[in-house]
Short mmCIF file of C-alpha atoms and ligand atoms in Angstrom, two decimals:
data_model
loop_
_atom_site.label_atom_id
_atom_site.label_comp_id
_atom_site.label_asym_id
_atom_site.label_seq_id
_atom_site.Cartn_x
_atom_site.Cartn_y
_atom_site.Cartn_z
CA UNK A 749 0.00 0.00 0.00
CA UNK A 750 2.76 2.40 0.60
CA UNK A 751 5.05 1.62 -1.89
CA UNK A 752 1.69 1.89 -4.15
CA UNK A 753 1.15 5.39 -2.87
CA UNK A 754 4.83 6.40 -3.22
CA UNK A 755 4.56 5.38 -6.90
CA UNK A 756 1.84 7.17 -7.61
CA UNK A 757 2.93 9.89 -5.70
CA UNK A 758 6.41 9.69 -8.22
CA UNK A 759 4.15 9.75 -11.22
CA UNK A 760 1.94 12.86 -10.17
CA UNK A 761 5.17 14.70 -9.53
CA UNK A 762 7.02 13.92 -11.98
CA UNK A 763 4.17 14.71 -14.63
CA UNK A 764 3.64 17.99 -13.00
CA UNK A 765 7.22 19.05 -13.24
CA UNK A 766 6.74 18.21 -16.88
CA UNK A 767 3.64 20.61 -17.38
CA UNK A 768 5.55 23.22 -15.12
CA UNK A 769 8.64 23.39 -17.44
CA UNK A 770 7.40 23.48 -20.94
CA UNK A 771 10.48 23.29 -23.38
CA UNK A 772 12.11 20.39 -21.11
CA UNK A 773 11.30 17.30 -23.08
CA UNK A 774 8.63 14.90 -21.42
CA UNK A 775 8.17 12.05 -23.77
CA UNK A 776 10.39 10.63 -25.64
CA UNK A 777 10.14 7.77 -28.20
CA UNK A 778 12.70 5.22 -28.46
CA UNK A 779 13.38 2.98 -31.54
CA UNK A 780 15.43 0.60 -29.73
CA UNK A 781 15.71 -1.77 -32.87
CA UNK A 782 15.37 -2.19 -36.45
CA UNK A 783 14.13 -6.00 -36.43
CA UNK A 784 10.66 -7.47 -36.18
CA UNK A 785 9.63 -10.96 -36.32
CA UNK A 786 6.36 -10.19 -38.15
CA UNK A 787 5.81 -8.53 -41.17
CA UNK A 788 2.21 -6.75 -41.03
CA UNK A 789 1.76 -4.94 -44.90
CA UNK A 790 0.63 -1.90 -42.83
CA UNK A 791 2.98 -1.59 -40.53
CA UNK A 792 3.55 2.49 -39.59
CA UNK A 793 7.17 1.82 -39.33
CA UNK A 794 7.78 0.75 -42.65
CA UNK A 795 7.53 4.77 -43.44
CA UNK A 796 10.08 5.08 -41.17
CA UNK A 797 14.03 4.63 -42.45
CA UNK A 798 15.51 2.48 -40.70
CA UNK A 799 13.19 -0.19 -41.29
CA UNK A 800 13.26 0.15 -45.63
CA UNK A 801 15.13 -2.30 -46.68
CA UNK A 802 17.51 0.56 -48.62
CA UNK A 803 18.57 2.45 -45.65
CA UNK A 804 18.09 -0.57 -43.31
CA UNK A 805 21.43 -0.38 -40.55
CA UNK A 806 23.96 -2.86 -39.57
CA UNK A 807 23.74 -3.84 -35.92
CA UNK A 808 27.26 -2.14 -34.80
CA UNK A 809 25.33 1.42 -35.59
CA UNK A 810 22.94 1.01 -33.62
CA UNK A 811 22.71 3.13 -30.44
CA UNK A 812 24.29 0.88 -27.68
CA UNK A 813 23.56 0.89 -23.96
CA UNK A 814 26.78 3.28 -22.99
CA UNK A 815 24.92 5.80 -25.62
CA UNK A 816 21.25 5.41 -24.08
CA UNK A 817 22.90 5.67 -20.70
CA UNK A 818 24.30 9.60 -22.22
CA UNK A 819 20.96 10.45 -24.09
CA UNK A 820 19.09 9.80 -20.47
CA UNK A 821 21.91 11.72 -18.47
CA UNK A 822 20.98 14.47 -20.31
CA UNK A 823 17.68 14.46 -19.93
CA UNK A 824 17.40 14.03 -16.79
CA UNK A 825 14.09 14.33 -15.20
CA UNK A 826 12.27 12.84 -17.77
CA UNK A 827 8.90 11.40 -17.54
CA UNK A 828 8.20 8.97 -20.00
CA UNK A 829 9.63 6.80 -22.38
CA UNK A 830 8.16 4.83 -25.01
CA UNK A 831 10.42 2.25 -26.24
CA UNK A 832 9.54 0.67 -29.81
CA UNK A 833 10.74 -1.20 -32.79
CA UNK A 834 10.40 -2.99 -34.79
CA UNK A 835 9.90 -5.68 -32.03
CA UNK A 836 11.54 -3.70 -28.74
CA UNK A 837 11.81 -7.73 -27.23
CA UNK A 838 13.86 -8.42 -29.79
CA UNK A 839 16.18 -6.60 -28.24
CA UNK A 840 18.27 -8.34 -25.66
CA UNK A 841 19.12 -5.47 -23.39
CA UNK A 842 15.36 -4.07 -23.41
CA UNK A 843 15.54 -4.24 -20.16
CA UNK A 844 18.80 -2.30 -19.26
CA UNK A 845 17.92 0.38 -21.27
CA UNK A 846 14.77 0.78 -18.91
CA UNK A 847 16.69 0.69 -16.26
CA UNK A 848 19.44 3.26 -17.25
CA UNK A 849 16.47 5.97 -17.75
CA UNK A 850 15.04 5.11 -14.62
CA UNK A 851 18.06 5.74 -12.63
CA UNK A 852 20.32 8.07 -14.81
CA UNK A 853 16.62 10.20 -16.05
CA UNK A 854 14.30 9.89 -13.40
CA UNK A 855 11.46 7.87 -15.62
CA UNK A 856 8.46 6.73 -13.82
CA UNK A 857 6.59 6.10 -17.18
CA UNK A 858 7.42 3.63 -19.58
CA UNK A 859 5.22 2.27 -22.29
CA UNK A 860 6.12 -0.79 -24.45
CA UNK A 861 4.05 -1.34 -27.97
CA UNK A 862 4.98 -4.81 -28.71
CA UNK A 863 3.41 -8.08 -31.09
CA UNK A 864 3.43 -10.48 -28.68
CA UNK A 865 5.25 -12.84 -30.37
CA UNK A 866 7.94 -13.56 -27.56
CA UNK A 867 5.55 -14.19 -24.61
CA UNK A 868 8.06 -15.51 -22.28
CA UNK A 869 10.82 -13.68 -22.63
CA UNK A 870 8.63 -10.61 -22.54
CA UNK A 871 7.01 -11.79 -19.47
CA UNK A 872 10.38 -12.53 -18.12
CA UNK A 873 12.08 -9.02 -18.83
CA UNK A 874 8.73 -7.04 -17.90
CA UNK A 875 8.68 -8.39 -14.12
CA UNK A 876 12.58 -7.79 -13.87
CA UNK A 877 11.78 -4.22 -15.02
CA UNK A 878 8.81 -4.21 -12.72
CA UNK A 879 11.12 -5.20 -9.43
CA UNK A 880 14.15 -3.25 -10.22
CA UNK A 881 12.66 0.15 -10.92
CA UNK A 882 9.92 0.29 -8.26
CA UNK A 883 8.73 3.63 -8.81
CA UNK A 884 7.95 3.31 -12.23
CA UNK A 885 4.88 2.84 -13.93
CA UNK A 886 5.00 -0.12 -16.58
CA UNK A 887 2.18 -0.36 -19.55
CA UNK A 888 2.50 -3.39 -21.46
CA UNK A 889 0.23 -2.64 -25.17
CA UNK A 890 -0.08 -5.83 -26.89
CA UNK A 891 -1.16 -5.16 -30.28
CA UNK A 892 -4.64 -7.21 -31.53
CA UNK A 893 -6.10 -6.63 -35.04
CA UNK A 894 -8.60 -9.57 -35.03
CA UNK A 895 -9.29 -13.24 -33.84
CA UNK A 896 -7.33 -15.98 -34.04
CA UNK A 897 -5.85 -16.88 -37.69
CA UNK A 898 -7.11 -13.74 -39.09
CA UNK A 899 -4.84 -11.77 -36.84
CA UNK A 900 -2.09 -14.36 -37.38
CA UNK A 901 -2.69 -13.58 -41.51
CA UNK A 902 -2.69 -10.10 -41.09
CA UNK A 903 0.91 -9.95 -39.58
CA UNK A 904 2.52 -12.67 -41.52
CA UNK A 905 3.07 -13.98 -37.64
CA UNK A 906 2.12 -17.93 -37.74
CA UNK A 907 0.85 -18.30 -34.23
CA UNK A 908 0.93 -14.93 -33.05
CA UNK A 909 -2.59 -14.31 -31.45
CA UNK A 910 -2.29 -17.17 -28.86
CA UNK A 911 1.08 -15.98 -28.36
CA UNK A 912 0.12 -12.30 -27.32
CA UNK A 913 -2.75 -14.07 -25.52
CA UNK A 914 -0.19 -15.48 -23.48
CA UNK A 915 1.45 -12.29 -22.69
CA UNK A 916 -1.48 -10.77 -22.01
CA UNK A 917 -2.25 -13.47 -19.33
CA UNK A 918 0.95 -13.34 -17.87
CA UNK A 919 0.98 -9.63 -17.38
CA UNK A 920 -2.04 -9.63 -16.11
CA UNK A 921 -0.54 -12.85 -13.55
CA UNK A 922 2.17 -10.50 -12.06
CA UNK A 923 -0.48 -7.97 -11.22
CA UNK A 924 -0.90 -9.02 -7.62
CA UNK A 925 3.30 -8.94 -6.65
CA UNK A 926 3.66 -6.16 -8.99
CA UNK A 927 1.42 -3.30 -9.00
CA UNK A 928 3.34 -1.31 -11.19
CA UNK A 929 2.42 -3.17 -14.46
CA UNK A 930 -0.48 -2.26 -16.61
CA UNK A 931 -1.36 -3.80 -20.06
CA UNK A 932 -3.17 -2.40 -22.50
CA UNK A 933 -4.51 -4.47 -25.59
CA UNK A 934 -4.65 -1.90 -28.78
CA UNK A 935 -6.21 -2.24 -32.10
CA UNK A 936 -6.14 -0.46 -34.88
CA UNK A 937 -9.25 -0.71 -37.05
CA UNK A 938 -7.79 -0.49 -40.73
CA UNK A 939 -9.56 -1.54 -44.03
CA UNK A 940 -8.55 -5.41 -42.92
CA UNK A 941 -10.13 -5.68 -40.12
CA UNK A 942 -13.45 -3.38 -39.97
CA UNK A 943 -16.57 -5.26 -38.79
CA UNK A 944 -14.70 -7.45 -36.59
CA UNK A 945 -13.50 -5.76 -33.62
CA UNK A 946 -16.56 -6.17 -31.67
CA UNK A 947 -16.14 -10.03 -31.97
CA UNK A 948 -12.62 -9.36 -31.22
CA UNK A 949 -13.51 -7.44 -27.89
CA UNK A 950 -16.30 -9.81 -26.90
CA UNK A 951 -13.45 -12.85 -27.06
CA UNK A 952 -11.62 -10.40 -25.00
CA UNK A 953 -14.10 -9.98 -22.35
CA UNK A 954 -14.59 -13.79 -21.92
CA UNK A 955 -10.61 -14.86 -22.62
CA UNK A 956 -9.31 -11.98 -19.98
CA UNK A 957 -10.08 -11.41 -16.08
CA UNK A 958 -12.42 -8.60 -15.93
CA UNK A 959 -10.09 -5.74 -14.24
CA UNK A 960 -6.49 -4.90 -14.88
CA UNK A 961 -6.68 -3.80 -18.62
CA UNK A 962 -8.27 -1.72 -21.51
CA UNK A 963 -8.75 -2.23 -24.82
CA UNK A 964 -7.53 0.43 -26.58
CA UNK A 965 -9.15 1.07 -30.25
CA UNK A 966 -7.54 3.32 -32.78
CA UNK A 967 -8.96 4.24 -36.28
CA UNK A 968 -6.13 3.69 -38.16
CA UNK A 969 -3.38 6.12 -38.28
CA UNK A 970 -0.63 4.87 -40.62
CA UNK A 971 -1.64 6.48 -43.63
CA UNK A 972 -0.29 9.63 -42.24
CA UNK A 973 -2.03 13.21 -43.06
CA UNK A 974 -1.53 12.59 -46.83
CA UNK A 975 -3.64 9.86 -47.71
CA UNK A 976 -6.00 10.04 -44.30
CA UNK A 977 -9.29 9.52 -46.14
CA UNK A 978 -11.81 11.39 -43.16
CA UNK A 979 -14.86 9.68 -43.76
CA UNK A 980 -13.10 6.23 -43.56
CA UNK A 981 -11.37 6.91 -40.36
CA UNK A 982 -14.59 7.93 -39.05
CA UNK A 983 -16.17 4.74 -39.85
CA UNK A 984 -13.19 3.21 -38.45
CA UNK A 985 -13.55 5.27 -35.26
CA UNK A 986 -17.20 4.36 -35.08
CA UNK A 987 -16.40 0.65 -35.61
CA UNK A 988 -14.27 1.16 -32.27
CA UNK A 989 -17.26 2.45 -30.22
CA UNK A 990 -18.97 -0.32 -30.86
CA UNK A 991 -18.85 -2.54 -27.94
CA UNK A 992 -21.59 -5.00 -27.77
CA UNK A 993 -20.64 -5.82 -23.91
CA UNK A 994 -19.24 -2.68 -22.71
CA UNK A 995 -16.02 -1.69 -21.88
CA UNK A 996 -13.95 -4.02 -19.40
CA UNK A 997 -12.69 -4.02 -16.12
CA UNK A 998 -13.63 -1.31 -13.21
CA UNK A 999 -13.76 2.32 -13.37
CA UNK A 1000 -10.51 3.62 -14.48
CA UNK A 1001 -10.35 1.31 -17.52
CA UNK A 1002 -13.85 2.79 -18.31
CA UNK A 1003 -13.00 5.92 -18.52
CA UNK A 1004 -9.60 5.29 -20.32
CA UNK A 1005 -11.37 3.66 -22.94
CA UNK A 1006 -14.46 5.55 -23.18
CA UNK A 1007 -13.51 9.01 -22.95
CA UNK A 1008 -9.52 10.03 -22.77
CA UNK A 1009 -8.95 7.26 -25.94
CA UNK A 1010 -12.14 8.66 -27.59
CA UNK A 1011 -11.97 12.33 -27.02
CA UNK A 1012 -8.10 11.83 -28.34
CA UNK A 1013 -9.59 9.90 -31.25
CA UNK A 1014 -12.15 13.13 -31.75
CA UNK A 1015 -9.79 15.82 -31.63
CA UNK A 1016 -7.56 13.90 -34.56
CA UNK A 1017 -10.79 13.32 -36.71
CA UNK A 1018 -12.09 16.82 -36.21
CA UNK A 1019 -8.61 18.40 -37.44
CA UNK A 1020 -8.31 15.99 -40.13
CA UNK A 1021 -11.92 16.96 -41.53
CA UNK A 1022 -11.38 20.54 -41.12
CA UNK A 1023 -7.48 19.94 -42.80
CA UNK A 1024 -5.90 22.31 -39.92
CA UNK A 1025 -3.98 21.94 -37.00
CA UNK A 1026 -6.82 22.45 -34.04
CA UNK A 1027 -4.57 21.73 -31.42
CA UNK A 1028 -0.94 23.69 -30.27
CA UNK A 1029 1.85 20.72 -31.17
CA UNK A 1030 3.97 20.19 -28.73
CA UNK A 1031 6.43 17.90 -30.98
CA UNK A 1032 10.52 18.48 -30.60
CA UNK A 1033 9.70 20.76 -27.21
CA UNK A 1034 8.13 17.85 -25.26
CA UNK A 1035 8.76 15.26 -27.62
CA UNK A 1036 11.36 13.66 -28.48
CA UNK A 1037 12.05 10.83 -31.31
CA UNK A 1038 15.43 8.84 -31.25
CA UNK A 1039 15.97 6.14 -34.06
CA UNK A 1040 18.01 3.12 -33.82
CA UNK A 1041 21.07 4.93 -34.78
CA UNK A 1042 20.82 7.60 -33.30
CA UNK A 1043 18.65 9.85 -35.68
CA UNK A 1044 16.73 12.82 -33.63
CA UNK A 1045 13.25 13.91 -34.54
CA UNK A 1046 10.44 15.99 -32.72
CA UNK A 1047 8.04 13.25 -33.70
CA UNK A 1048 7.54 10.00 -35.91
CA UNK A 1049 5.40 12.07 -38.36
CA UNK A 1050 8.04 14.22 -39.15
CA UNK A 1051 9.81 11.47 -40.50
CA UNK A 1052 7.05 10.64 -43.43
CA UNK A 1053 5.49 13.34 -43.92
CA UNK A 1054 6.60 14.94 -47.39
CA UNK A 1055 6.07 18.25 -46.52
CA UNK A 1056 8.35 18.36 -43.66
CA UNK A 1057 11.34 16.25 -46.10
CA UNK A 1058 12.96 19.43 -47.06
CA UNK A 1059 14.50 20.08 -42.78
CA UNK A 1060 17.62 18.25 -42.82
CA UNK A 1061 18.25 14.79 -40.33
CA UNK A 1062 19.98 15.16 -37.63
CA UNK A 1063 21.96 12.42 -35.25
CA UNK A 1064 22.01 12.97 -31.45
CA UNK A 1065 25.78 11.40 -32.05
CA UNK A 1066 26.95 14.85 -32.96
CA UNK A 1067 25.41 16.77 -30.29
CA UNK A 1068 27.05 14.99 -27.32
CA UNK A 1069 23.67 12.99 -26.72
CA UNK A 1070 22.33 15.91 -25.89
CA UNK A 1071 18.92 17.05 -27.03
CA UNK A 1072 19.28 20.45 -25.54
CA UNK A 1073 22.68 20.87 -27.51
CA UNK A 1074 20.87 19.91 -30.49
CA UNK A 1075 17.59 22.00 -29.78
CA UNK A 1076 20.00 25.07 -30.30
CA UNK A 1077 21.09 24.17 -34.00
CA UNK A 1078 19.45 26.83 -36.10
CA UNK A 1079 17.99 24.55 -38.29
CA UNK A 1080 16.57 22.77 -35.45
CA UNK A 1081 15.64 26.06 -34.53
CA UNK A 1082 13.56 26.53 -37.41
CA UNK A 1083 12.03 23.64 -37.72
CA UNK A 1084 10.73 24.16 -34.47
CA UNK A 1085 9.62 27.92 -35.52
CA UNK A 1086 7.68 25.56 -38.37
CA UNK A 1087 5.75 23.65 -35.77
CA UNK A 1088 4.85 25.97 -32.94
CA UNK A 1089 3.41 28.16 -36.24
CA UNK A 1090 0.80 25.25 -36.32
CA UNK A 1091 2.28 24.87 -40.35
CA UNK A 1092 2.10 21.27 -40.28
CA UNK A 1093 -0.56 19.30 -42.04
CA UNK A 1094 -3.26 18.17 -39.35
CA UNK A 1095 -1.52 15.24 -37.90
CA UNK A 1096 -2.80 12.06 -37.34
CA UNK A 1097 -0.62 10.63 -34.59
CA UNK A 1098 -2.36 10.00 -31.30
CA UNK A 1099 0.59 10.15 -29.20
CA UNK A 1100 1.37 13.97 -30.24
CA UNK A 1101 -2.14 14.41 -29.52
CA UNK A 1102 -1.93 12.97 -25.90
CA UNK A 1103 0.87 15.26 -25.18
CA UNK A 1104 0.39 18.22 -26.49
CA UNK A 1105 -2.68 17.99 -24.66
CA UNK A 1106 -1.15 17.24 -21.55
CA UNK A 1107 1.60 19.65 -21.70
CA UNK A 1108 0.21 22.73 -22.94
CA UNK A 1109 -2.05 24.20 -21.00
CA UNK A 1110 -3.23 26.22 -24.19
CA UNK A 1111 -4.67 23.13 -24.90
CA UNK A 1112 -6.67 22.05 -22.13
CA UNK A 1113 -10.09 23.59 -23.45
CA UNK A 1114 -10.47 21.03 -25.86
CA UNK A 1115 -10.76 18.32 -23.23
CA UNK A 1116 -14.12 19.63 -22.72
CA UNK A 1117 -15.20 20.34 -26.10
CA UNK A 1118 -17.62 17.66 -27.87
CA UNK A 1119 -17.06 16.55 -31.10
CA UNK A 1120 -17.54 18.90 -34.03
CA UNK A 1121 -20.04 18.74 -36.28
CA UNK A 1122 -17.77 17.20 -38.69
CA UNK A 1123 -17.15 14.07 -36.93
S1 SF4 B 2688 4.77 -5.89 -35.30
FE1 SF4 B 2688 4.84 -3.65 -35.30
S2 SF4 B 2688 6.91 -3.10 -35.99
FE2 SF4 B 2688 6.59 -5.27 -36.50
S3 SF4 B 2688 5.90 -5.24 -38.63
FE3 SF4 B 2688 4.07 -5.26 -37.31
S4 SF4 B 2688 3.48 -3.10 -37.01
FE4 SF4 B 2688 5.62 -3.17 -37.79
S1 SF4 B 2689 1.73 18.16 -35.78
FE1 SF4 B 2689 2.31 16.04 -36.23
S2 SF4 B 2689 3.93 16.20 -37.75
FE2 SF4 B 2689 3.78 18.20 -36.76
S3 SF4 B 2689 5.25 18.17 -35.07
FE3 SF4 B 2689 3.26 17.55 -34.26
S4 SF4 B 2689 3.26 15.32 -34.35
FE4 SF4 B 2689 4.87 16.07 -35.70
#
């Protein structure tokens, strides 16, 4: 009970620090590898370099755990990292990467988007994670597109459902000892899989205890601002509200699913229809992006997007590891200039979304907006 309340206590404070100084990055995505065991058509990462086969890199430039261990002295206090892939368990030293921002940067959030594939050695490197950095928070999202085979078909991963099932159940096992780990199950409603995520959820419901996680639905958000068709996202979207058995577990999971994920999910469709940034981005100030080599963006977007190709790539190798070192290049300067004008094209990516309307208080009002007319 205490060392419950001294985590949470960690998390409040740390968040709060965040909101209190606003061009100290907060969140910060890490793409700890290039590799994945599955090989979904739609995967968002294909966009991004480093996993094209034509700019694909060799394992010795890859950022290794001395590196992380200067990126997170530098950013020290940060609040949360997201560490991604490819497959982040693919990744042997997963786990010691979480550990060098939790003591050398202070994080009390991490959030791992994985496939699944690897249940044990997942399970495995989540509890050590979960007993050697007490006062963080762990969230465990295990990505579901549909049931069974058709999942399995969708990411070119031969047994991958009951394998994520398995994670899923042993996340949910280490619960009781360790308090600190959360899973969320996500799904992205694309073209493949519309119509079936109710049956998807209602498996859920039955296959899962009833408290401990949320479903997280998404429209889909790969096809980036470009070729985000509005009225098909907001079929997707509507596809994810449906929920012939309600949403699981007790109160908090309700009201992650039903109104932070949905009002997120709002705010994205309302910008896209109305083709205009509606909400102040708070990519590159409290975002941060750093690819498997070292490559430094102020979001994944930025990466794929065409309009934002022309601002040169930059590599956190030649600023010392040091995002504040890079933050005063001029052309980082710029691009920056570029964002905070609200020039980019409405944006589709949730996670920008979540923090920029944590972070910037600017922002806030829109929590309590409804939907526009448009969605
Ligand atoms: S599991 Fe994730 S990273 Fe791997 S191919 Fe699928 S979407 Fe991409
Ligand atoms: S609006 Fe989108 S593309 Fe622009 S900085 Fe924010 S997240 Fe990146």
């Amino acid at each position: 009970m205490i060392a419950e309340a001294r985590r949470l206590l960690a998390f409040g404070m740390r968040f709060v620090e965040g909101i209190l100084h606003p061009g100290r990055i907060s969140f910060l995505v890490l793409f700890v590898t290039d590799r994945c065991n599955a090989q979904c058509p739609y995967c968002f990462n294909t966009f991004l370099p480093h996993l094209s086969p034509s700019t694909r890199q060799d394992a010795a430039s890859l950022l290794s755990l001395d590196e992380y261990a200067r990126i997170a002295g530098n950013l020290n206090p940060l609040f949360q990292v997201v560490l991604s892939g490819g497959e982040p368990f693919l990744r042997d030293d997963v786990d010691a990467i979480v550990e060098t921002f939790y003591e050398r940067a202070g994080t009390r959030l991490f959030s791992i988007p994985t496939n699944g594939s690897l249940p044990d050695r997942a399970a495995r490197k989540l509890e050590r994670m979960a007993a050697s950095c007490p006062l963080a928070t762990f969230n465990l999202i295990v990505s579901l597109d549909a049931l069974g085979s058709k999942h399995d078909a969708l990411r070119r991963l031969p047994g991958g459902f009951e394998k994520a099932l398995s994670l899923c159940r042993a996340a949910l096992k280490l619960r009781p000892s360790r308090g600190n780990v959360n899973l969320v199950v996500t799904t992205a409603v694309s073209d493949d899989n519309l119509g079936e995520v109710g049956a998807l959820q209602s498996f859920l419901r039955r296959a899962l205890p009833p408290k401990g996680w949320h479903h997280n639905i998404q429209y889909d958000q790969r096809l980036g601002s470009r070729r985000a068709d509005v009225s098909r996202l907001q079929e997707k979207a509507r596809d994810g509200k449906t929920n012939p058995d309600g949403a699981p577990g007790g109160l908090w999971e309700r009201f992650v699913s039903r109104w932070y994920v949905r009002r997120i999910n709002d705010i994205i469709l309302d910008q896209l229809a109305q083709d205009r940034m509606i909400y102040r981005c708070v990519g590159g100030r409290k975002i941060g992006v750093v690819m498997p080599d070292g490559g430094a963006y102020p979001c994944e977007p930025f990466v794929f997007e065409p309009d934002y190709r022309r601002f040169p790539r930059r590599n956190l190798r030649d600023f010392g590891y040091d995002f504040k070192r890079l933050r005063r290049e001029p052309g980082y300067l710029r691009m920056m200039e570029f964002i905070e004008q609200g020039r980019c094209r409405a944006c589709p990516w949730s996670c920008a979304a979540t923090a920029s309307m944590s972070y910037e208080w600017r922002n806030w009002p829109l929590w309590l907006r409804g939907p526009a007319a448009s969605s």
